[in-house]
mmCIF file of C-alpha atoms and ligand atoms in Angstrom:
data_model
loop_
_atom_site.group_PDB
_atom_site.id
_atom_site.type_symbol
_atom_site.label_atom_id
_atom_site.label_comp_id
_atom_site.label_asym_id
_atom_site.label_seq_id
_atom_site.Cartn_x
_atom_site.Cartn_y
_atom_site.Cartn_z
ATOM 1 C CA MET A 1330 -57.449 -27.447 -50.199
ATOM 2 C CA PHE A 1331 -55.284 -25.662 -47.674
ATOM 3 C CA LYS A 1332 -52.513 -26.718 -45.350
ATOM 4 C CA ARG A 1333 -53.369 -27.164 -41.654
ATOM 5 C CA PHE A 1334 -50.295 -25.677 -39.935
ATOM 6 C CA ARG A 1335 -52.123 -25.855 -36.628
ATOM 7 C CA ARG A 1336 -51.817 -29.669 -36.480
ATOM 8 C CA VAL A 1337 -48.313 -29.356 -35.054
ATOM 9 C CA ARG A 1338 -49.330 -26.615 -32.622
ATOM 10 C CA VAL A 1339 -52.062 -28.437 -30.743
ATOM 11 C CA ASN A 1340 -50.100 -29.107 -27.543
ATOM 12 C CA PRO A 1341 -46.783 -28.225 -25.907
ATOM 13 C CA ILE A 1342 -45.147 -31.581 -26.646
ATOM 14 C CA ILE A 1343 -45.717 -31.471 -30.367
ATOM 15 C CA ARG A 1344 -44.782 -27.794 -30.472
ATOM 16 C CA ASP A 1345 -41.534 -28.711 -28.768
ATOM 17 C CA LEU A 1346 -40.954 -31.543 -31.232
ATOM 18 C CA VAL A 1347 -41.069 -29.243 -34.243
ATOM 19 C CA GLU A 1348 -39.233 -26.312 -32.650
ATOM 20 C CA GLU A 1349 -36.455 -25.149 -34.963
ATOM 21 C CA SER A 1350 -34.305 -22.860 -32.819
ATOM 22 C CA ARG A 1351 -33.586 -23.121 -29.155
ATOM 23 C CA VAL A 1352 -31.563 -21.062 -26.724
ATOM 24 C CA GLU A 1353 -29.414 -23.176 -24.415
ATOM 25 C CA THR A 1354 -27.297 -22.270 -21.422
ATOM 26 C CA ARG A 1355 -24.167 -23.475 -23.207
ATOM 27 C CA ASP A 1356 -24.665 -20.781 -25.891
ATOM 28 C CA PHE A 1357 -23.795 -17.954 -23.534
ATOM 29 C CA ILE A 1358 -20.664 -15.996 -22.771
ATOM 30 C CA TYR A 1359 -21.057 -13.692 -19.763
ATOM 31 C CA PRO A 1360 -19.173 -10.352 -19.750
ATOM 32 C CA LEU A 1361 -17.337 -9.315 -16.578
ATOM 33 C CA PHE A 1362 -15.479 -6.095 -15.770
ATOM 34 C CA ALA A 1363 -12.350 -6.274 -13.647
ATOM 35 C CA LYS A 1364 -11.420 -3.308 -11.456
ATOM 36 C CA GLU A 1365 -8.459 -2.733 -9.190
ATOM 37 C CA GLY A 1366 -8.902 -3.252 -5.463
ATOM 38 C CA LYS A 1367 -10.451 -5.734 -3.061
ATOM 39 C CA GLY A 1368 -14.079 -6.245 -2.165
ATOM 40 C CA VAL A 1369 -15.176 -3.861 -4.916
ATOM 41 C CA LYS A 1370 -18.602 -4.547 -6.395
ATOM 42 C CA LYS A 1371 -20.123 -1.454 -7.912
ATOM 43 C CA GLU A 1372 -23.409 -1.562 -9.786
ATOM 44 C CA ILE A 1373 -23.732 0.458 -12.986
ATOM 45 C CA VAL A 1374 -26.660 2.854 -12.792
ATOM 46 C CA SER A 1375 -27.600 2.463 -16.451
ATOM 47 C CA MET A 1376 -27.243 -1.340 -16.320
ATOM 48 C CA PRO A 1377 -29.008 -2.758 -13.254
ATOM 49 C CA GLY A 1378 -27.521 -6.148 -12.348
ATOM 50 C CA VAL A 1379 -24.160 -5.384 -13.997
ATOM 51 C CA PHE A 1380 -21.164 -4.577 -11.805
ATOM 52 C CA GLN A 1381 -17.566 -3.502 -11.928
ATOM 53 C CA MET A 1382 -15.782 -5.965 -9.654
ATOM 54 C CA SER A 1383 -12.375 -6.479 -8.157
ATOM 55 C CA VAL A 1384 -10.781 -9.813 -8.993
ATOM 56 C CA ASP A 1385 -11.669 -11.433 -5.646
ATOM 57 C CA GLU A 1386 -15.331 -10.583 -6.293
ATOM 58 C CA ILE A 1387 -15.107 -11.925 -9.849
ATOM 59 C CA ILE A 1388 -13.778 -15.177 -8.459
ATOM 60 C CA LYS A 1389 -16.829 -15.431 -6.177
ATOM 61 C CA GLU A 1390 -19.090 -14.515 -9.077
ATOM 62 C CA CYS A 1391 -17.656 -17.299 -11.246
ATOM 63 C CA GLU A 1392 -18.639 -19.887 -8.658
ATOM 64 C CA GLY A 1393 -22.249 -18.754 -9.033
ATOM 65 C CA LEU A 1394 -21.970 -18.834 -12.812
ATOM 66 C CA LEU A 1395 -20.679 -22.387 -12.817
ATOM 67 C CA LYS A 1396 -23.570 -23.457 -10.582
ATOM 68 C CA LEU A 1397 -25.932 -22.108 -13.233
ATOM 69 C CA GLY A 1398 -24.079 -24.033 -15.944
ATOM 70 C CA LEU A 1399 -22.421 -20.910 -17.322
ATOM 71 C CA ASN A 1400 -18.788 -21.743 -17.965
ATOM 72 C CA LYS A 1401 -17.657 -19.044 -20.376
ATOM 73 C CA ILE A 1402 -16.836 -15.434 -19.522
ATOM 74 C CA LEU A 1403 -15.642 -12.426 -21.508
ATOM 75 C CA LEU A 1404 -13.269 -10.380 -19.428
ATOM 76 C CA PHE A 1405 -12.668 -6.623 -19.675
ATOM 77 C CA GLY A 1406 -10.023 -4.786 -17.662
ATOM 78 C CA ILE A 1407 -10.588 -1.316 -16.246
ATOM 79 C CA PRO A 1408 -7.277 0.082 -14.969
ATOM 80 C CA ASP A 1409 -6.952 2.872 -12.427
ATOM 81 C CA VAL A 1410 -4.259 4.592 -14.452
ATOM 82 C CA LYS A 1411 -4.749 5.387 -18.119
ATOM 83 C CA ASP A 1412 -2.336 6.950 -20.621
ATOM 84 C CA SER A 1413 -2.049 7.742 -24.316
ATOM 85 C CA ILE A 1414 -1.110 4.203 -25.435
ATOM 86 C CA GLY A 1415 -2.939 2.136 -22.827
ATOM 87 C CA SER A 1416 0.209 0.897 -21.086
ATOM 88 C CA ASP A 1417 -1.709 -1.045 -18.455
ATOM 89 C CA ALA A 1418 -2.925 -3.408 -21.178
ATOM 90 C CA LEU A 1419 0.675 -4.039 -22.233
ATOM 91 C CA SER A 1420 1.989 -5.016 -18.838
ATOM 92 C CA GLU A 1421 1.977 -8.434 -17.262
ATOM 93 C CA ASP A 1422 1.126 -6.675 -14.030
ATOM 94 C CA GLY A 1423 -1.835 -4.876 -15.605
ATOM 95 C CA ILE A 1424 -5.390 -5.475 -14.522
ATOM 96 C CA ILE A 1425 -6.374 -7.856 -17.314
ATOM 97 C CA ALA A 1426 -3.248 -10.004 -16.982
ATOM 98 C CA ARG A 1427 -3.617 -10.346 -13.218
ATOM 99 C CA ALA A 1428 -7.337 -10.998 -13.448
ATOM 100 C CA VAL A 1429 -6.886 -13.823 -15.946
ATOM 101 C CA ARG A 1430 -4.054 -15.411 -13.956
ATOM 102 C CA GLU A 1431 -5.964 -15.298 -10.683
ATOM 103 C CA ILE A 1432 -9.220 -16.611 -12.095
ATOM 104 C CA LYS A 1433 -7.369 -19.385 -13.933
ATOM 105 C CA LYS A 1434 -5.600 -20.352 -10.711
ATOM 106 C CA VAL A 1435 -8.955 -21.072 -9.112
ATOM 107 C CA TYR A 1436 -11.002 -22.530 -11.959
ATOM 108 C CA GLY A 1437 -8.457 -23.878 -14.454
ATOM 109 C CA LYS A 1438 -10.094 -25.634 -17.349
ATOM 110 C CA ASP A 1439 -13.590 -25.578 -15.816
ATOM 111 C CA LEU A 1440 -14.053 -22.012 -17.008
ATOM 112 C CA LEU A 1441 -13.329 -20.596 -20.448
ATOM 113 C CA ILE A 1442 -11.941 -17.081 -20.239
ATOM 114 C CA ALA A 1443 -12.266 -14.969 -23.360
ATOM 115 C CA THR A 1444 -10.377 -11.682 -23.168
ATOM 116 C CA ASP A 1445 -11.541 -8.514 -24.907
ATOM 117 C CA LEU A 1446 -8.559 -7.042 -26.703
ATOM 118 C CA CYS A 1447 -8.857 -3.305 -27.217
ATOM 119 C CA PHE A 1448 -7.350 -0.090 -25.934
ATOM 120 C CA CYS A 1449 -10.315 2.166 -25.227
ATOM 121 C CA GLU A 1450 -10.599 1.097 -21.575
ATOM 122 C CA TYR A 1451 -6.879 1.743 -21.112
ATOM 123 C CA THR A 1452 -6.267 5.031 -22.934
ATOM 124 C CA ASP A 1453 -6.765 8.447 -21.377
ATOM 125 C CA HIS A 1454 -8.416 9.654 -24.609
ATOM 126 C CA GLY A 1455 -10.791 6.675 -24.754
ATOM 127 C CA HIS A 1456 -10.073 5.716 -28.372
ATOM 128 C CA CYS A 1457 -9.351 2.140 -29.438
ATOM 129 C CA GLY A 1458 -5.674 2.612 -30.264
ATOM 130 C CA ILE A 1459 -2.791 5.040 -30.714
ATOM 131 C CA LEU A 1460 -3.957 8.454 -31.891
ATOM 132 C CA ASP A 1461 -3.128 9.881 -35.274
ATOM 133 C CA LEU A 1462 -3.582 13.500 -34.340
ATOM 134 C CA GLU A 1463 -2.895 14.820 -37.815
ATOM 135 C CA HIS A 1464 -6.002 13.043 -39.032
ATOM 136 C CA ASN A 1465 -7.972 13.287 -35.827
ATOM 137 C CA SER A 1466 -8.226 9.515 -35.805
ATOM 138 C CA VAL A 1467 -6.518 6.301 -34.718
ATOM 139 C CA ASP A 1468 -3.289 5.141 -36.367
ATOM 140 C CA ASN A 1469 -4.105 1.702 -37.748
ATOM 141 C CA ASP A 1470 -0.636 0.199 -38.171
ATOM 142 C CA ALA A 1471 0.859 1.673 -34.999
ATOM 143 C CA THR A 1472 -2.091 0.159 -33.147
ATOM 144 C CA LEU A 1473 -1.429 -3.237 -34.735
ATOM 145 C CA GLU A 1474 2.010 -3.270 -33.115
ATOM 146 C CA ILE A 1475 0.669 -2.750 -29.608
ATOM 147 C CA THR A 1476 -2.204 -5.116 -30.403
ATOM 148 C CA GLN A 1477 0.373 -7.859 -30.879
ATOM 149 C CA LYS A 1478 1.915 -6.995 -27.520
ATOM 150 C CA GLN A 1479 -1.464 -7.059 -25.824
ATOM 151 C CA ALA A 1480 -2.286 -10.410 -27.439
ATOM 152 C CA LEU A 1481 0.870 -11.913 -25.953
ATOM 153 C CA ILE A 1482 0.025 -10.488 -22.532
ATOM 154 C CA HIS A 1483 -3.356 -12.206 -22.743
ATOM 155 C CA ALA A 1484 -1.851 -15.428 -24.022
ATOM 156 C CA TYR A 1485 0.857 -15.711 -21.357
ATOM 157 C CA SER A 1486 -1.610 -14.881 -18.597
ATOM 158 C CA GLY A 1487 -3.788 -17.825 -19.646
ATOM 159 C CA SER A 1488 -6.595 -16.480 -21.849
ATOM 160 C CA ASP A 1489 -8.505 -19.242 -23.625
ATOM 161 C CA LEU A 1490 -9.871 -17.096 -26.427
ATOM 162 C CA ILE A 1491 -8.587 -13.765 -27.721
ATOM 163 C CA ALA A 1492 -11.356 -11.390 -28.748
ATOM 164 C CA PRO A 1493 -10.102 -8.285 -30.593
ATOM 165 C CA SER A 1494 -12.773 -5.563 -30.671
ATOM 166 C CA GLY A 1495 -10.978 -2.481 -31.968
ATOM 167 C CA MET A 1496 -11.848 -2.707 -35.690
ATOM 168 C CA MET A 1497 -8.330 -1.937 -36.929
ATOM 169 C CA ASP A 1498 -7.636 -3.464 -40.356
ATOM 170 C CA GLY A 1499 -5.267 -6.432 -40.256
ATOM 171 C CA THR A 1500 -5.842 -7.180 -36.578
ATOM 172 C CA VAL A 1501 -6.592 -10.871 -36.900
ATOM 173 C CA GLU A 1502 -3.570 -11.556 -39.099
ATOM 174 C CA ALA A 1503 -1.315 -9.584 -36.759
ATOM 175 C CA ILE A 1504 -2.542 -11.501 -33.714
ATOM 176 C CA ARG A 1505 -2.447 -14.902 -35.414
ATOM 177 C CA ASP A 1506 1.151 -14.279 -36.531
ATOM 178 C CA VAL A 1507 2.403 -13.248 -33.120
ATOM 179 C CA LEU A 1508 0.572 -16.082 -31.350
ATOM 180 C CA ASP A 1509 1.971 -18.680 -33.734
ATOM 181 C CA GLU A 1510 5.507 -17.295 -33.489
ATOM 182 C CA ASN A 1511 5.334 -17.642 -29.731
ATOM 183 C CA GLY A 1512 3.994 -21.162 -29.580
ATOM 184 C CA PHE A 1513 0.311 -20.370 -29.089
ATOM 185 C CA VAL A 1514 -0.802 -22.163 -32.246
ATOM 186 C CA ASN A 1515 -3.795 -23.605 -30.436
ATOM 187 C CA LEU A 1516 -5.078 -20.371 -28.937
ATOM 188 C CA PRO A 1517 -8.205 -19.364 -30.880
ATOM 189 C CA ILE A 1518 -9.309 -15.891 -31.996
ATOM 190 C CA MET A 1519 -12.913 -14.724 -31.786
ATOM 191 C CA SER A 1520 -12.937 -11.545 -33.825
ATOM 192 C CA TYR A 1521 -15.453 -8.767 -33.385
ATOM 193 C CA SER A 1522 -15.443 -9.079 -37.156
ATOM 194 C CA THR A 1523 -18.458 -6.946 -38.031
ATOM 195 C CA LYS A 1524 -18.768 -4.220 -35.439
ATOM 196 C CA PHE A 1525 -20.904 -1.189 -36.105
ATOM 197 C CA SER A 1526 -20.490 2.300 -34.771
ATOM 198 C CA SER A 1527 -23.559 2.177 -32.573
ATOM 199 C CA ALA A 1528 -25.400 4.262 -30.030
ATOM 200 C CA TYR A 1529 -26.381 0.951 -28.409
ATOM 201 C CA TYR A 1530 -22.956 0.926 -26.701
ATOM 202 C CA GLY A 1531 -23.891 3.914 -24.545
ATOM 203 C CA PRO A 1532 -24.293 2.170 -21.169
ATOM 204 C CA PHE A 1533 -21.144 0.052 -21.728
ATOM 205 C CA ARG A 1534 -19.030 3.151 -21.855
ATOM 206 C CA ASP A 1535 -20.166 3.892 -18.293
ATOM 207 C CA VAL A 1536 -19.209 0.457 -17.048
ATOM 208 C CA ALA A 1537 -15.933 0.279 -18.990
ATOM 209 C CA GLU A 1538 -15.102 3.953 -18.454
ATOM 210 C CA SER A 1539 -14.211 4.054 -22.136
ATOM 211 C CA CYS A 1540 -16.087 6.980 -23.627
ATOM 212 C CA PRO A 1541 -13.921 8.797 -26.209
ATOM 213 C CA SER A 1542 -12.896 12.184 -24.834
ATOM 214 C CA PHE A 1543 -13.303 13.758 -28.295
ATOM 215 C CA GLY A 1544 -14.932 12.751 -31.558
ATOM 216 C CA ASP A 1545 -16.442 9.336 -32.165
ATOM 217 C CA ARG A 1546 -15.432 5.903 -33.489
ATOM 218 C CA LYS A 1547 -16.776 6.323 -37.007
ATOM 219 C CA SER A 1548 -13.351 6.216 -38.664
ATOM 220 C CA TYR A 1549 -12.851 2.623 -37.490
ATOM 221 C CA GLN A 1550 -16.208 1.095 -36.523
ATOM 222 C CA MET A 1551 -18.653 0.407 -39.354
ATOM 223 C CA ASN A 1552 -21.425 2.573 -40.747
ATOM 224 C CA PHE A 1553 -24.649 0.835 -39.717
ATOM 225 C CA SER A 1554 -26.181 1.475 -43.152
ATOM 226 C CA ASN A 1555 -23.830 -0.915 -44.953
ATOM 227 C CA ARG A 1556 -24.834 -4.500 -45.585
ATOM 228 C CA ARG A 1557 -22.302 -5.575 -48.230
ATOM 229 C CA GLU A 1558 -19.394 -4.080 -46.315
ATOM 230 C CA ALA A 1559 -20.611 -5.868 -43.181
ATOM 231 C CA LEU A 1560 -20.269 -9.205 -44.929
ATOM 232 C CA ALA A 1561 -16.900 -8.274 -46.425
ATOM 233 C CA GLU A 1562 -15.516 -7.367 -42.978
ATOM 234 C CA SER A 1563 -16.340 -10.778 -41.535
ATOM 235 C CA LEU A 1564 -15.140 -12.711 -44.579
ATOM 236 C CA GLU A 1565 -11.843 -10.814 -44.446
ATOM 237 C CA ASP A 1566 -11.358 -11.792 -40.804
ATOM 238 C CA GLU A 1567 -12.080 -15.388 -41.718
ATOM 239 C CA ALA A 1568 -9.404 -15.160 -44.436
ATOM 240 C CA GLN A 1569 -6.942 -13.698 -41.911
ATOM 241 C CA GLY A 1570 -7.474 -16.677 -39.624
ATOM 242 C CA ALA A 1571 -10.320 -15.895 -37.228
ATOM 243 C CA ASP A 1572 -11.785 -18.996 -35.593
ATOM 244 C CA ILE A 1573 -15.096 -17.420 -34.579
ATOM 245 C CA LEU A 1574 -16.839 -14.454 -36.204
ATOM 246 C CA MET A 1575 -19.081 -11.920 -34.510
ATOM 247 C CA VAL A 1576 -21.781 -9.381 -35.243
ATOM 248 C CA LYS A 1577 -22.206 -6.512 -32.844
ATOM 249 C CA PRO A 1578 -24.716 -5.190 -31.825
ATOM 250 C CA ALA A 1579 -27.150 -8.076 -32.189
ATOM 251 C CA LEU A 1580 -30.820 -7.160 -32.268
ATOM 252 C CA ALA A 1581 -30.841 -4.387 -34.858
ATOM 253 C CA TYR A 1582 -28.471 -6.399 -37.099
ATOM 254 C CA LEU A 1583 -30.101 -9.801 -37.549
ATOM 255 C CA ASP A 1584 -30.071 -9.413 -41.341
ATOM 256 C CA ILE A 1585 -26.280 -9.209 -41.147
ATOM 257 C CA VAL A 1586 -26.164 -12.291 -38.906
ATOM 258 C CA ARG A 1587 -28.113 -14.200 -41.536
ATOM 259 C CA ASP A 1588 -25.869 -12.964 -44.367
ATOM 260 C CA ILE A 1589 -22.715 -14.076 -42.576
ATOM 261 C CA ARG A 1590 -24.271 -17.372 -41.512
ATOM 262 C CA GLU A 1591 -24.919 -18.170 -45.163
ATOM 263 C CA ALA A 1592 -21.520 -17.054 -46.427
ATOM 264 C CA SER A 1593 -19.253 -18.669 -43.827
ATOM 265 C CA LEU A 1594 -18.914 -22.051 -42.195
ATOM 266 C CA LEU A 1595 -17.293 -20.626 -39.057
ATOM 267 C CA PRO A 1596 -19.035 -20.461 -35.678
ATOM 268 C CA LEU A 1597 -20.848 -17.155 -35.359
ATOM 269 C CA CYS A 1598 -21.338 -15.085 -32.233
ATOM 270 C CA VAL A 1599 -23.595 -12.109 -31.542
ATOM 271 C CA TYR A 1600 -22.954 -9.489 -28.901
ATOM 272 C CA ASN A 1601 -26.254 -8.562 -27.249
ATOM 273 C CA VAL A 1602 -24.890 -5.197 -26.175
ATOM 274 C CA SER A 1603 -25.397 -2.904 -23.223
ATOM 275 C CA GLY A 1604 -28.061 -0.670 -24.797
ATOM 276 C CA GLU A 1605 -30.134 -3.712 -25.758
ATOM 277 C CA TYR A 1606 -29.890 -4.943 -22.172
ATOM 278 C CA SER A 1607 -30.758 -1.589 -20.637
ATOM 279 C CA MET A 1608 -33.763 -1.092 -22.909
ATOM 280 C CA LEU A 1609 -35.336 -4.403 -21.851
ATOM 281 C CA LYS A 1610 -34.565 -3.715 -18.219
ATOM 282 C CA ALA A 1611 -36.115 -0.257 -18.384
ATOM 283 C CA ALA A 1612 -39.199 -1.471 -20.225
ATOM 284 C CA GLY A 1613 -39.662 -4.306 -17.735
ATOM 285 C CA LYS A 1614 -39.287 -1.943 -14.819
ATOM 286 C CA ALA A 1615 -41.798 0.453 -16.332
ATOM 287 C CA GLY A 1616 -44.256 -2.431 -16.549
ATOM 288 C CA VAL A 1617 -44.799 -2.047 -20.273
ATOM 289 C CA ILE A 1618 -43.569 -5.541 -21.237
ATOM 290 C CA ASP A 1619 -43.388 -9.002 -19.671
ATOM 291 C CA TYR A 1620 -39.620 -8.860 -19.195
ATOM 292 C CA GLU A 1621 -38.886 -12.585 -19.021
ATOM 293 C CA LYS A 1622 -40.957 -13.445 -22.071
ATOM 294 C CA VAL A 1623 -39.543 -10.632 -24.175
ATOM 295 C CA LEU A 1624 -36.063 -11.658 -23.075
ATOM 296 C CA MET A 1625 -36.433 -15.269 -24.218
ATOM 297 C CA GLU A 1626 -38.072 -14.194 -27.465
ATOM 298 C CA THR A 1627 -35.187 -11.801 -28.145
ATOM 299 C CA LEU A 1628 -32.507 -14.385 -27.383
ATOM 300 C CA THR A 1629 -34.261 -16.932 -29.572
ATOM 301 C CA SER A 1630 -34.238 -14.451 -32.465
ATOM 302 C CA PHE A 1631 -30.425 -14.518 -32.370
ATOM 303 C CA LYS A 1632 -30.370 -18.292 -32.737
ATOM 304 C CA ARG A 1633 -33.010 -18.218 -35.471
ATOM 305 C CA ALA A 1634 -30.986 -15.628 -37.407
ATOM 306 C CA GLY A 1635 -28.053 -18.040 -37.378
ATOM 307 C CA ALA A 1636 -25.933 -17.251 -34.347
ATOM 308 C CA ASP A 1637 -24.327 -20.093 -32.402
ATOM 309 C CA ILE A 1638 -22.949 -18.076 -29.502
ATOM 310 C CA ILE A 1639 -24.478 -15.192 -27.534
ATOM 311 C CA ILE A 1640 -22.527 -12.718 -25.426
ATOM 312 C CA SER A 1641 -25.124 -11.292 -23.067
ATOM 313 C CA TYR A 1642 -25.527 -9.485 -19.764
ATOM 314 C CA HIS A 1643 -28.789 -11.437 -19.495
ATOM 315 C CA ALA A 1644 -26.970 -14.788 -19.414
ATOM 316 C CA LYS A 1645 -27.526 -15.469 -15.709
ATOM 317 C CA GLU A 1646 -31.220 -14.650 -15.837
ATOM 318 C CA ALA A 1647 -31.625 -16.689 -19.020
ATOM 319 C CA ALA A 1648 -29.824 -19.680 -17.493
ATOM 320 C CA GLU A 1649 -32.122 -19.495 -14.471
ATOM 321 C CA LEU A 1650 -35.205 -19.334 -16.668
ATOM 322 C CA LEU A 1651 -33.990 -22.245 -18.775
ATOM 323 C CA ALA A 1652 -33.310 -24.330 -15.675
ATOM 324 C CA LYS A 1653 -36.799 -23.596 -14.326
ATOM 325 C CA SER A 1654 -38.737 -24.337 -17.489
ATOM 326 C CA LYS A 1655 -39.047 -27.788 -18.975
ATOM 327 C CA GLY A 1656 -38.208 -26.221 -22.286
ATOM 328 C CA TYR A 1657 -41.555 -26.721 -23.929
ATOM 329 C CA LEU A 1658 -43.850 -25.109 -21.348
HETATM 330 C C1 PBG B 782 -14.612 -1.697 -26.859
HETATM 331 C C2 PBG B 782 -15.876 -2.415 -26.722
HETATM 332 C C3 PBG B 782 -17.170 -1.865 -26.755
HETATM 333 C C4 PBG B 782 -18.049 -2.912 -26.463
HETATM 334 C C5 PBG B 782 -17.273 -4.062 -26.296
HETATM 335 N N1 PBG B 782 -15.935 -3.731 -26.482
HETATM 336 C C6 PBG B 782 -17.694 -0.529 -26.908
HETATM 337 C C7 PBG B 782 -17.289 0.454 -27.841
HETATM 338 O O1 PBG B 782 -16.837 0.180 -28.955
HETATM 339 O O2 PBG B 782 -17.444 1.592 -27.433
HETATM 340 C C8 PBG B 782 -19.540 -2.767 -26.386
HETATM 341 C C9 PBG B 782 -20.209 -3.597 -25.394
HETATM 342 C C10 PBG B 782 -21.579 -3.206 -25.036
HETATM 343 O O3 PBG B 782 -22.137 -2.165 -25.426
HETATM 344 O O4 PBG B 782 -22.162 -4.004 -24.296
HETATM 345 N N2 PBG B 782 -13.937 -1.815 -28.029
HETATM 346 ZN ZN1 ZN B 783 -12.243 -0.189 -28.038
#
């Protein structure tokens, strides 16, 4: 006597009926990079299909996103002028503040704007906070102070979701405190709670112009060998008040996604990062894989591992594919 698993695989309708995980357009958050200027739309060589854009171009882009059913973006600011503490990120006239205000003016509540909160795009040294030169690293607690300032800049400009990505200890608590003290009790925090020091971020540093000018990020981002610590990082951010947790990168870390899914009741996001995107693109271009099929299989693996939300540069293509297919074909 053996079990006939194939009974529920005989045709597309029954396969659809018993399908356990499904990628949907509403799962996606689409990253966008705001540059100074007007009419700027510059493609990133290492990330075909991904652009740095001026705010007017981003506003046009968002119209296209909404048509595809994509109504959530993650916004990064890339200032023209950088300095040691990332002053542009702390100014209400800085690129991120203006971008959020202008996009909000046009789309209001139809579009959710998540804002990436970090300093590496804004500092001349490219690290994620204020330097501690004595230790050749980033000063955790000094960075928390400017993190609170940046959080308020995002909040007052109209961000719908604050997404701190710098991996300083105590970040979520610091942001939650300052938001609550200033009347933003209902503004949620999506923490990059378990973020690994990863070579998969390579292409992003081109688009965000955020490559560290010396050293690396290993004294604040996580060692990719550590599974228990990965869980502890996310649970700590939950305890500090995060509303949504995140694992980043996604594909090489699905075991961690599953661990966190089982240990927390919070919504869980994965960041399908730049290197993951560029690898698929390159392999598709080289003709060694069926790009669209590998893409959907990859995205589905995130859902199966336990993620609810997917930040991905593939979001537009995926939304198009989902709209074209009847789901089960
Ligand atoms: C900055 C930040 C990074 C990413 C998002 N926010 C990169 C880094 O830590 O260097 C990575 C995004 C990607 O690779 O797509 N704190
Ligand atoms: Zn950073």
